[in-house]
Coordinates of C-alpha atoms in Angstrom, one line a residue:
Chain F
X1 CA 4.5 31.8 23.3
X2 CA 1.8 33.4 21.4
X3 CA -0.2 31.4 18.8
X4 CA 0.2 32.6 15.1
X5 CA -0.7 31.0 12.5
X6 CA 1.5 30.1 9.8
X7 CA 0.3 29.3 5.9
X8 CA 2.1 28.6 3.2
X9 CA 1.8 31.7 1.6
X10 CA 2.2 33.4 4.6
X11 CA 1.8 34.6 8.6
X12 CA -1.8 35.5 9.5
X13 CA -1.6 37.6 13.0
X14 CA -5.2 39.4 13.8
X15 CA -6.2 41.3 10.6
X16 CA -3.0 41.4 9.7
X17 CA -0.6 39.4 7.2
X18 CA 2.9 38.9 6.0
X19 CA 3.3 37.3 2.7
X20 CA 6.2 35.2 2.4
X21 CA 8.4 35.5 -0.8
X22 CA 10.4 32.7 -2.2
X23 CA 9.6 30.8 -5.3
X24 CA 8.7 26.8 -4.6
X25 CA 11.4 25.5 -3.3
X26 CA 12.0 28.2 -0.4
X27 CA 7.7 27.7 -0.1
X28 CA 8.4 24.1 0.6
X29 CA 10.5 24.2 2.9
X30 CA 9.2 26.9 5.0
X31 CA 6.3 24.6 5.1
X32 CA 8.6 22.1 6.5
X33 CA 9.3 24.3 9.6
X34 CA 5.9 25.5 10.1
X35 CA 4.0 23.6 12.9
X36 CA 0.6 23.4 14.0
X37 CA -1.1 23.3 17.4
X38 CA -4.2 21.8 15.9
X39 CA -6.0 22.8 19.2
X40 CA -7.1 26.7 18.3
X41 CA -6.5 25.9 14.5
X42 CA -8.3 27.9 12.0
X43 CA -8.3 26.8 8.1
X44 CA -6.8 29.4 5.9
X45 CA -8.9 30.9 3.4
X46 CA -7.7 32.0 -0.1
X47 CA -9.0 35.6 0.3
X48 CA -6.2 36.1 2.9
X49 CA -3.5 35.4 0.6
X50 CA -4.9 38.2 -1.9
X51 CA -5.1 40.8 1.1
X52 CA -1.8 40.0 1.6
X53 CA -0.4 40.7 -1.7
X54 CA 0.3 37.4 -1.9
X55 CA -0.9 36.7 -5.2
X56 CA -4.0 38.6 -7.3
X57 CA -6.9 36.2 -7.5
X58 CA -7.9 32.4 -7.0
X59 CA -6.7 31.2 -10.3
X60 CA -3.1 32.5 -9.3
X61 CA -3.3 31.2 -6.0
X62 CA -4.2 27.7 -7.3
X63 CA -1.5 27.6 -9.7
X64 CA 0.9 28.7 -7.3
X65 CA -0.1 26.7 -4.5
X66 CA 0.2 23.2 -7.4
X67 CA 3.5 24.3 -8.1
X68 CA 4.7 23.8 -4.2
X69 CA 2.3 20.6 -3.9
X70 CA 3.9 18.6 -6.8
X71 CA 7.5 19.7 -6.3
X72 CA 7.2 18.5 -2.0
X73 CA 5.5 15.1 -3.5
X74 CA 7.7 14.7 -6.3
X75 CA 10.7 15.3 -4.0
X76 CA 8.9 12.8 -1.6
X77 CA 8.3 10.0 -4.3
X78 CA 12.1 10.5 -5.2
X79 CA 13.2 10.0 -1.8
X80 CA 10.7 7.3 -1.2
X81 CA 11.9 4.8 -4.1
X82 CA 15.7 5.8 -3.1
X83 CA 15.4 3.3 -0.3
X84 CA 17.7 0.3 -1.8
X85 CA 15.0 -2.4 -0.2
X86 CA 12.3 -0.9 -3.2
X87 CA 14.0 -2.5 -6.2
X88 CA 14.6 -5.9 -4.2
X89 CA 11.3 -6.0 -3.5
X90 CA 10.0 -6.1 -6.6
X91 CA 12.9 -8.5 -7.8
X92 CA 11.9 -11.3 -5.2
X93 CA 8.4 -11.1 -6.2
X94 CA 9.3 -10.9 -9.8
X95 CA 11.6 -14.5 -9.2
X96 CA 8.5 -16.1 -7.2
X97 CA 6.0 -15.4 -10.4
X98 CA 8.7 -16.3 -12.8
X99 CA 9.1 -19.9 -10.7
X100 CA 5.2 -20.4 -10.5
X101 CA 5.2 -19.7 -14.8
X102 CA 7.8 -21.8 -15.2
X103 CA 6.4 -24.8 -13.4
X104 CA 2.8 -24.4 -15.3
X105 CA 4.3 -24.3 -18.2
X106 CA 6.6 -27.3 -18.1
X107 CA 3.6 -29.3 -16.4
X108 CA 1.7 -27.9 -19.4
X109 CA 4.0 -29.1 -21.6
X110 CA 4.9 -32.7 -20.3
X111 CA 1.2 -33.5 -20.8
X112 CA 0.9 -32.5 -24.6
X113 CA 4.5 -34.4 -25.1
X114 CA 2.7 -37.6 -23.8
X115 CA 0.0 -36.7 -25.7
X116 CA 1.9 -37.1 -29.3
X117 CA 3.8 -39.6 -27.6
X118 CA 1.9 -42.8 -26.9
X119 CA 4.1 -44.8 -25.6
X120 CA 6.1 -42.2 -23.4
X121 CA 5.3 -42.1 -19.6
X122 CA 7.3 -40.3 -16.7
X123 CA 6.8 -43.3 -14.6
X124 CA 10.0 -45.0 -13.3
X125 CA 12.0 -42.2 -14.8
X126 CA 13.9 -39.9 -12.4
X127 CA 14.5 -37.2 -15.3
X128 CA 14.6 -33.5 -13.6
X129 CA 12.0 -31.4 -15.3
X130 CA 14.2 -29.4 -16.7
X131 CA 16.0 -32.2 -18.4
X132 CA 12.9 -32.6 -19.6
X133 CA 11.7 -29.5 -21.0
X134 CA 14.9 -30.1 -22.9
X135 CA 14.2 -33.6 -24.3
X136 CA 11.2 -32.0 -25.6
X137 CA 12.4 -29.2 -27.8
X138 CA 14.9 -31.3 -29.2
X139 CA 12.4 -33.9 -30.1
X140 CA 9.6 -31.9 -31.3
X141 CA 8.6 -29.7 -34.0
X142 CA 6.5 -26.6 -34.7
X143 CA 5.0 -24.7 -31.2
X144 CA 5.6 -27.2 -28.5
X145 CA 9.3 -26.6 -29.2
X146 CA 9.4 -23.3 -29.2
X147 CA 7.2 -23.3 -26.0
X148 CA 9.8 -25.9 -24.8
X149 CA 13.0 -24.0 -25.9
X150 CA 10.7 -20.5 -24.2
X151 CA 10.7 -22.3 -21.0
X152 CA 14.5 -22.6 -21.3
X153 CA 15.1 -19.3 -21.8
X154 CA 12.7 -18.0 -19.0
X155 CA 14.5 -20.8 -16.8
X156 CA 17.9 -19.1 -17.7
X157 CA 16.5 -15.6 -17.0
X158 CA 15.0 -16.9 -13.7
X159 CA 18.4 -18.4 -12.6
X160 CA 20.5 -15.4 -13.5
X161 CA 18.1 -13.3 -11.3
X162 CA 17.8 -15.6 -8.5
X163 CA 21.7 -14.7 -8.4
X164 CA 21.3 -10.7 -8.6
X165 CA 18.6 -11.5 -5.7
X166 CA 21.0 -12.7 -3.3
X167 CA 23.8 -10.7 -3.8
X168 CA 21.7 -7.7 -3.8
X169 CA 20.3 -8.9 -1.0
X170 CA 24.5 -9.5 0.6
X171 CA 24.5 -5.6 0.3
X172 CA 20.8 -4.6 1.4
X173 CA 20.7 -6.9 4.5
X174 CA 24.0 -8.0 5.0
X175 CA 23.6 -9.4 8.8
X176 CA 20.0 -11.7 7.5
X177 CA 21.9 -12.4 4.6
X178 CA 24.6 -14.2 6.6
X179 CA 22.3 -15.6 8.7
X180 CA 19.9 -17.5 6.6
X181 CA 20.8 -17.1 3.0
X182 CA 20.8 -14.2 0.4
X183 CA 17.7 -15.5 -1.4
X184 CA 15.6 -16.6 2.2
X185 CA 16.6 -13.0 3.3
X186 CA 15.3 -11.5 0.4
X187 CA 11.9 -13.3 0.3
X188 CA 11.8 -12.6 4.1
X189 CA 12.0 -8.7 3.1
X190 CA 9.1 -9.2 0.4
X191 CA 6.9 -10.5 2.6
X192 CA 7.2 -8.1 5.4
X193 CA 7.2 -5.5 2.9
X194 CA 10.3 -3.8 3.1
X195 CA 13.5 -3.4 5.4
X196 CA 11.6 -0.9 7.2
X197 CA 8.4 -3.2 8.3
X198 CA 10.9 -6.2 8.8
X199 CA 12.9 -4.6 11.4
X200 CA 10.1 -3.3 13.2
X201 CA 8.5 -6.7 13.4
X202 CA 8.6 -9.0 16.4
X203 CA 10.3 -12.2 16.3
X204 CA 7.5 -14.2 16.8
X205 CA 6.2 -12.6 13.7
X206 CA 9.4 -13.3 11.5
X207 CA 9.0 -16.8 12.4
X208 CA 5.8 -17.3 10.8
X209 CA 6.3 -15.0 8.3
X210 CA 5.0 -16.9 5.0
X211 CA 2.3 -19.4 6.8
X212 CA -0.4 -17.0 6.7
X213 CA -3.6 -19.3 6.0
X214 CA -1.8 -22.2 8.9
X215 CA -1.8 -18.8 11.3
X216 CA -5.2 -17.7 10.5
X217 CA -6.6 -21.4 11.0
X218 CA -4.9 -21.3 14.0
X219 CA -6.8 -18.7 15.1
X220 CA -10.2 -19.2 14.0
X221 CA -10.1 -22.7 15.1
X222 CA -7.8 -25.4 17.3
X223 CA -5.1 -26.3 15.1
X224 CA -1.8 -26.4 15.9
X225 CA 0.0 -22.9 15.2
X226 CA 2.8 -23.0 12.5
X227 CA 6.1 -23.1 13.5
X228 CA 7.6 -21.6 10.7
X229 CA 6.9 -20.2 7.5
X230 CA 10.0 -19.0 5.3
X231 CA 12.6 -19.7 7.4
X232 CA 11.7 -23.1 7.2
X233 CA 13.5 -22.7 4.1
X234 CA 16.3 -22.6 5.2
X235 CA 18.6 -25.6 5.5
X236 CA 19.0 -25.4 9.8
X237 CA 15.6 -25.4 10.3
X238 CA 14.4 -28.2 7.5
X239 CA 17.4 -30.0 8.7
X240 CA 16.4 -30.1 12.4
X241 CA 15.2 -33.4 14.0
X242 CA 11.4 -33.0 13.8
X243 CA 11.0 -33.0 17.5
X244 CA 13.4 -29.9 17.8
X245 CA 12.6 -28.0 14.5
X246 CA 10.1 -25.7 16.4
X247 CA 12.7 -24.4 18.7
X248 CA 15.3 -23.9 16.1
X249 CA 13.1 -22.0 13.9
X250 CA 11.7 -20.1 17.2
X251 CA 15.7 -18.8 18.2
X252 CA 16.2 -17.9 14.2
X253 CA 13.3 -16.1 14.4
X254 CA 14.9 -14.3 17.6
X255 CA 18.1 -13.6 15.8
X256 CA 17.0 -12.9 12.5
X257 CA 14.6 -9.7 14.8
X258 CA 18.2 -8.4 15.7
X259 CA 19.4 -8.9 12.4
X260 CA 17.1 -7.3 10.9
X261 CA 17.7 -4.1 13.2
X262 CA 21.0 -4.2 12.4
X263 CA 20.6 -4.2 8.8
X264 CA 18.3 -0.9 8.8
X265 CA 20.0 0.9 11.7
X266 CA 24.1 0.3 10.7
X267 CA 23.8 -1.3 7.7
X268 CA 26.7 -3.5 8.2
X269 CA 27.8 -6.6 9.0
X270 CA 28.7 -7.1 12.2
X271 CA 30.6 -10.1 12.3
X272 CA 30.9 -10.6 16.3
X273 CA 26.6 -10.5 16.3
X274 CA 27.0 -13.5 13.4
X275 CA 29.1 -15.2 15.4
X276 CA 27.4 -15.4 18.3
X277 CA 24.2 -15.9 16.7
X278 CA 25.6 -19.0 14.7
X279 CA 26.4 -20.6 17.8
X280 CA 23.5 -20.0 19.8
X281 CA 21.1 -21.4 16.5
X282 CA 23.7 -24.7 16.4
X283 CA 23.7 -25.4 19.7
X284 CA 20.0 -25.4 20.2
X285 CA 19.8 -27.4 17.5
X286 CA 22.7 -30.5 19.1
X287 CA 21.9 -29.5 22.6
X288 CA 18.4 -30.3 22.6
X289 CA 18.9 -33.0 20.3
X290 CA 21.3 -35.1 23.0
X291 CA 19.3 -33.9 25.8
X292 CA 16.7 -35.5 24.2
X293 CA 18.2 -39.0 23.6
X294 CA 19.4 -38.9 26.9
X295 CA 16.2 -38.0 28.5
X296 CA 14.8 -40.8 27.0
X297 CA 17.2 -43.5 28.5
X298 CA 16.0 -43.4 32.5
Chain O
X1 CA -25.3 14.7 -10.6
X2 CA -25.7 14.2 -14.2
X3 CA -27.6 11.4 -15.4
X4 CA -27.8 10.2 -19.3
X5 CA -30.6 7.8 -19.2
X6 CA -29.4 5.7 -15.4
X7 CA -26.1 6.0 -16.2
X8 CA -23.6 7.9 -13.9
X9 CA -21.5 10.7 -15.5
X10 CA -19.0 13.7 -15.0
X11 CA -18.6 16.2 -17.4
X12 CA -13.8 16.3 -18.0
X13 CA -11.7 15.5 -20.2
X14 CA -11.6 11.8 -20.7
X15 CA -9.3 8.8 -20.7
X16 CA -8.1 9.2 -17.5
X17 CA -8.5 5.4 -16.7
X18 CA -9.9 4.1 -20.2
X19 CA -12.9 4.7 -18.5
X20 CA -15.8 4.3 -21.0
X21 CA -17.4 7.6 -22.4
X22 CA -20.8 8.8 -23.9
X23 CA -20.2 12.0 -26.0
X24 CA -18.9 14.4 -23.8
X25 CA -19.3 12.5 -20.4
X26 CA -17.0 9.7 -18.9
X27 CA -19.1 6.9 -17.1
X28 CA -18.5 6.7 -13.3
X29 CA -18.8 2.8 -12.7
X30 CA -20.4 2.1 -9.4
X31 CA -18.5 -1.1 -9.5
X32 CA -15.5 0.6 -9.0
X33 CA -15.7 3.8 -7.0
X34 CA -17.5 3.8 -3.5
X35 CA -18.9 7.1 -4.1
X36 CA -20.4 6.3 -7.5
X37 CA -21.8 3.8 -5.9
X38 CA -23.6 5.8 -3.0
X39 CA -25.4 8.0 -5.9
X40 CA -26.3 5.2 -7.7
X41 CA -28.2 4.0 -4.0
X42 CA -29.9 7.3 -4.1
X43 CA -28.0 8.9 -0.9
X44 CA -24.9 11.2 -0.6
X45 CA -24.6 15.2 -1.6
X46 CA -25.1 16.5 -5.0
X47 CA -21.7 17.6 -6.3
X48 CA -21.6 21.4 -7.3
X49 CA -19.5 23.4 -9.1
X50 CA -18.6 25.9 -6.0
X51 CA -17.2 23.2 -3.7
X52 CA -14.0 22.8 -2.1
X53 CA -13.3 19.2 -1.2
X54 CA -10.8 17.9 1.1
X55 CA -10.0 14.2 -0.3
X56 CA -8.7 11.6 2.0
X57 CA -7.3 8.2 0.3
X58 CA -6.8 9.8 -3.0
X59 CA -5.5 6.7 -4.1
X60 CA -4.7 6.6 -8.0
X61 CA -7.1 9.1 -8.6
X62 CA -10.0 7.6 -10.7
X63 CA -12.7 8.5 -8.0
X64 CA -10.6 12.0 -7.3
X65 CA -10.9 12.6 -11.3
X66 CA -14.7 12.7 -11.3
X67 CA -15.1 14.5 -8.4
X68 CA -12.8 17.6 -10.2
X69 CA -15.3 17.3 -12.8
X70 CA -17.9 18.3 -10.9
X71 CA -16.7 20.8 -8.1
X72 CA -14.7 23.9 -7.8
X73 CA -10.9 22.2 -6.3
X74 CA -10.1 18.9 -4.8
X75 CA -7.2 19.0 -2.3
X76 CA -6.0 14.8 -2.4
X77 CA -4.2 13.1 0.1
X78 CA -2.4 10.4 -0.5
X79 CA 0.1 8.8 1.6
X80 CA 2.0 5.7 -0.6
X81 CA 4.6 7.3 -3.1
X82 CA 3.4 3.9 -5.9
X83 CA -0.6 5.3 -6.2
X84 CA 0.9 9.1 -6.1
X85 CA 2.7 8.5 -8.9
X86 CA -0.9 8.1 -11.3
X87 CA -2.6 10.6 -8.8
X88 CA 0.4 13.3 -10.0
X89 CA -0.6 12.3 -13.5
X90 CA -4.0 13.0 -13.2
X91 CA -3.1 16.3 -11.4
X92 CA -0.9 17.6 -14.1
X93 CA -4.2 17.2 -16.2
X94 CA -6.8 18.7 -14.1
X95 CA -5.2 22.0 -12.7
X96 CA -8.3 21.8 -10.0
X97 CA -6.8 18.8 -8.1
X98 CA -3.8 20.1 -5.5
X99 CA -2.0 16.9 -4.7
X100 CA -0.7 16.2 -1.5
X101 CA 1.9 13.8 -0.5
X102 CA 1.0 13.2 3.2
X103 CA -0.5 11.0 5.9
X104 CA -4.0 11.0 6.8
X105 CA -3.5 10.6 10.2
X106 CA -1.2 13.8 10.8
X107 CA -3.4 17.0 9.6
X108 CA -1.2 19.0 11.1
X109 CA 1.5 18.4 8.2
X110 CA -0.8 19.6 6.1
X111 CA -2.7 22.6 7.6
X112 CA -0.6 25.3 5.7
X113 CA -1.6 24.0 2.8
X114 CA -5.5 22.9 2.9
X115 CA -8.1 25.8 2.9
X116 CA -12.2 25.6 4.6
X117 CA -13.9 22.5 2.7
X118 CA -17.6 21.9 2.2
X119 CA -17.1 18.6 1.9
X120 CA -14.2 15.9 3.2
X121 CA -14.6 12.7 1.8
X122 CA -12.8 10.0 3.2
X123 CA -11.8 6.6 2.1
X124 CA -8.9 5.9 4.0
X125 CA -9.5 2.0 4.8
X126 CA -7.4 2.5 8.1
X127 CA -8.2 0.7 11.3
X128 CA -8.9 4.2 13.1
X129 CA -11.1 5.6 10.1
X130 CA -13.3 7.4 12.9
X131 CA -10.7 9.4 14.6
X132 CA -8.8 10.3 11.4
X133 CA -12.1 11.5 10.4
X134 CA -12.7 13.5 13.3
X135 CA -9.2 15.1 13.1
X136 CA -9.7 16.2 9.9
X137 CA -12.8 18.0 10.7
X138 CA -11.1 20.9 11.6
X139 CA -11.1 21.8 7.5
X140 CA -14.5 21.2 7.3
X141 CA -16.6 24.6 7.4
X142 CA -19.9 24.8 9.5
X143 CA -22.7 22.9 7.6
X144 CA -20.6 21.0 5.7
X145 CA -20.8 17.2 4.6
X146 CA -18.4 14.3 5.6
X147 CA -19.5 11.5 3.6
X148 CA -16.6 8.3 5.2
X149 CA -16.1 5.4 3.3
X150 CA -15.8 2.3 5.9
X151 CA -13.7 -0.7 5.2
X152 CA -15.1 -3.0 7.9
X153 CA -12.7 -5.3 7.4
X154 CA -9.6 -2.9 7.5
X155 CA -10.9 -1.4 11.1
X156 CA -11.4 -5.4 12.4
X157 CA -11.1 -8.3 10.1
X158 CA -12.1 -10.8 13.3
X159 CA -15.7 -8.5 14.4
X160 CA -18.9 -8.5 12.8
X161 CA -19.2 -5.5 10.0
X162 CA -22.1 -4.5 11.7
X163 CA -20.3 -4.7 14.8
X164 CA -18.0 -2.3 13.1
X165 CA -20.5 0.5 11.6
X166 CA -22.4 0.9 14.8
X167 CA -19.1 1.6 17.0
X168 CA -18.1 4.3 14.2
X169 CA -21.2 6.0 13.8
X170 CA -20.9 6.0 17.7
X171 CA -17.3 7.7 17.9
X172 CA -18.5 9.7 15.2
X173 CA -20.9 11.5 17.1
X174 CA -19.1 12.0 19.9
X175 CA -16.9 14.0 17.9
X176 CA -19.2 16.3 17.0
X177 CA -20.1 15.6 13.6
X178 CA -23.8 15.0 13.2
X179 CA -24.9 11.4 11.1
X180 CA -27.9 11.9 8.8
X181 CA -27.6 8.8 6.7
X182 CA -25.9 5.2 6.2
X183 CA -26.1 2.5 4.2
X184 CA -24.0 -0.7 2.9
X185 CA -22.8 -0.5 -0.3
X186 CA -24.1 -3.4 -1.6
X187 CA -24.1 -5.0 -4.6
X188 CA -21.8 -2.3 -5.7
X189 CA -18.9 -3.4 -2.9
X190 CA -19.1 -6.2 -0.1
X191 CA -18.0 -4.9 3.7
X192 CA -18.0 -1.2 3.3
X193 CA -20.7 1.4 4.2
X194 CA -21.6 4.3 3.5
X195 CA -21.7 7.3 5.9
X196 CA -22.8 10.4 5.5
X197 CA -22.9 13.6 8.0
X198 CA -22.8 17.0 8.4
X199 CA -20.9 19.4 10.8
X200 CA -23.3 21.4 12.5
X201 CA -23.6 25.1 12.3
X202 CA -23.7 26.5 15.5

């Protein structure tokens, strides 16, 4: 086959051209067909375009040439953002800010409550904060209770979306979903960066996912490397007889790879993969747990 | 380059960033563009009003902005649909900036599109900054500049930046692109360099 290049305005063969007509849509996606052997590859020049009564002068060719550029990348942007991991993404990391506010704020405003209260202390008390941040709007007047009754509000706001988190995150990634949790899933996403980088990941990565600076001081110097970062979040693995909990979190990991494959490539739960999974995580969990207490007894 | 008194300028229409303006001109903060920051070291080419510019990393398009001040057209690449978004913006504004949607390290998606450059200016902060580099080169007419902005840490957080800018220049002359100056880009910005070089003409 003979080389010829192709432009987006049109075929250059020898001295010879033929323009291509279409208005920006047909240009864009001709330049979707055209490829490129970027071995004899020659940069077009604009002058070519005029000779081939493609357009009359550089201003025309410019303008032209925008109009296909922002229509591809608007198109692109579009189809970018359609993804349905995009939006999570930004709700997990909105819920994460929203809990470190929260908890500022309440500190915040436990310390000027003792303040006007002299003889109030939170020793000995086993008041939630939130109980708390409640006791103090009702018993105070002027900003700190509206601060108080703000940090309410915001803790409503954060619960309802912790709940639109993890069902959106049943219906992005339903197989990690049923494996560790709607809201574990999601934040699992967040930090890879997306359903796309997730799946892609190894498990070994998954599993530490979230213990950045313990990984990095791993590295640099002799600690001991994490054994888990957000998955540790979830209730099998902070549940896990200590000596154990490093395996557990390390077959998760392993599953939660697969899931996360699943959840990009089909899209849907597949029950007999959560099955299976389920039993493999529990067992590892008991098995080694017994083996242990037996091993110990000779 | 235009000077008023030792400030940097470009001659456009302003507020693109809320970028600070005397008169006419819009400040170009070495602080936050790399390139500003090479002219305000003394190196790099002078901008001029007949050059074509192939920009690699367009990002949100404050450093892309200034350079359409001063030249003839700016072809941008940009690859993440978030920063494309404000480069669009900017584009709309300045009908000398074609924006394109597109990796760096595929040239060949974008061959119909990009025309001979004098200059490709790269700031890409991508592990393989070198080779993308040197595939791009193809656009980049005889005697033209490359000026590459290098992210040491991006190519390898774990070596020695120095480590880093010595193994570039290296690949970079090896692929046929001639270096004629480099520098760090301190105070301006910690861990990148500066290089500049030109294609030769034969």
């Amino acid at each position: 086959m003979t080389y010829m290049p192709a432009y987006w305005f049109g075929d250059v063969e020898g001295g010879s051209c033929t323009p291509f007509f279409g208005d920006a849509n047909q240009i864009a996606a001709r330049i979707r067909m055209i490829r490129t052997s970027m071995d004899s590859f020659t940069p077009l020049s604009w002058e070519q375009a005029v000779s081939c009564g493609f357009c009359q002068n550089r201003s025309e060719y410019l303008t032209r040439l925008r109009e296909v550029c922002f229509l591809t990348a608007e198109r692109e942007i579009r189809a970018q953002y359609a993804g349905k991991d995009t939006e999570l993404l930004h709700m997990v990391r909105t819920l994460d800010e929203m809990d470190t506010v929260i908890n500022l704020l309440s500190e915040r405003a436990m310390e000027w409550y003792q303040i006007r209260q002299p003889t109030f202390s939170r020793k000995y008390r086993r008041t939630p904060t939130h109980l708390m941040v409640r006791k103090i709007r009702e018993k105070s007047r002027g900003a700190l209770g509206s601060v108080a009754g703000q940090i309410e509000s915001l803790s409503l706001a954060r619960t309802d979306l912790a709940k639109e988190v993890s069902s959106r995150a049943n219906r992005v990634l339903p197989n990690t979903s049923a494996l560790i949790g709607g809201l574990v899933a999601a934040r699992l996403m967040a930090q890879a960066g997306g359903l796309v980088p997730l799946s892609r990941m190894p498990a070994s990565t998954i599993q530490v996912l979230g213990a950045k600076t313990a990984l990095f001081a791993h590295i640099r110097t002799k600690t001991p490397s994490p054994k888990h970062g957000i998955i540790f979040q979830h209730r099998r693995v902070h549940n896990a007889p200590r000596a154990v909990r490093g395996k557990v979190s390390r077959v998760l990991a392993g599953k939660l790879a697969i899931a996360a494959r699943l959840d990009q490539y089909r899209g849907v739960l597949v029950p007999e993969f959560i099955e299976q999974a389920q039993a493999k995580i529990d067992a590892t969990g008991h098995f080694s747990h017994e083996q242990k207490t037996g091993g110990d007894a000779p | 380059m235009i000077w008023i008194g030792d400030v940097l300028v470009s001659k456009g229409e302003g507020g693109v960033y809320n970028e600070r303006t005397l008169g006419e001109a819009r400040v170009w903060d070495p602080y936050r563009s790399k390139l500003a920051a090479l002219y305000y070291l003394g190196k790099g080419v002078e901008l001029t009003p007949d050059m074509c510019v192939l920009y690699l990393g367009a990002a949100n398009g404050t450093t892309v902005s200034h350079v359409a001040d001063y030249t003839n057209t700016v072809y941008a690449v940009e690859f993440a649909p978030r920063p494309m978004q404000d480069l669009l913006e900017v584009a709309h504004r300045r009908n000398n900036i074609v924006p394109i949607m597109a990796d760096a390290t595929r040239p060949e998606l974008y061959t119909p599109l990009v025309e001979a450059v004098d200059l490709l200016y790269q700031d890409v902060a991508q592990p393989d900054q070198a080779a993308i580099t040197i595939r791009n080169s193809v656009f980049l007419k005889r005697g033209g500049t490359l000026i590459l902005m290098l992210k040491t840490r991006s190519v390898d957080i774990r070596k020695n930046p120095a480590e880093v800018f010595e193994e570039t220049l290296a690949l970079l002359s090896s692929g046929g692109l001639t270096p004629i100056e480099s520098l760090w880009l301190e105070p301006y910005h910690h861990d990148h360099a500066a290089i500049v070089c030109t294609k030769p003409r034969d």
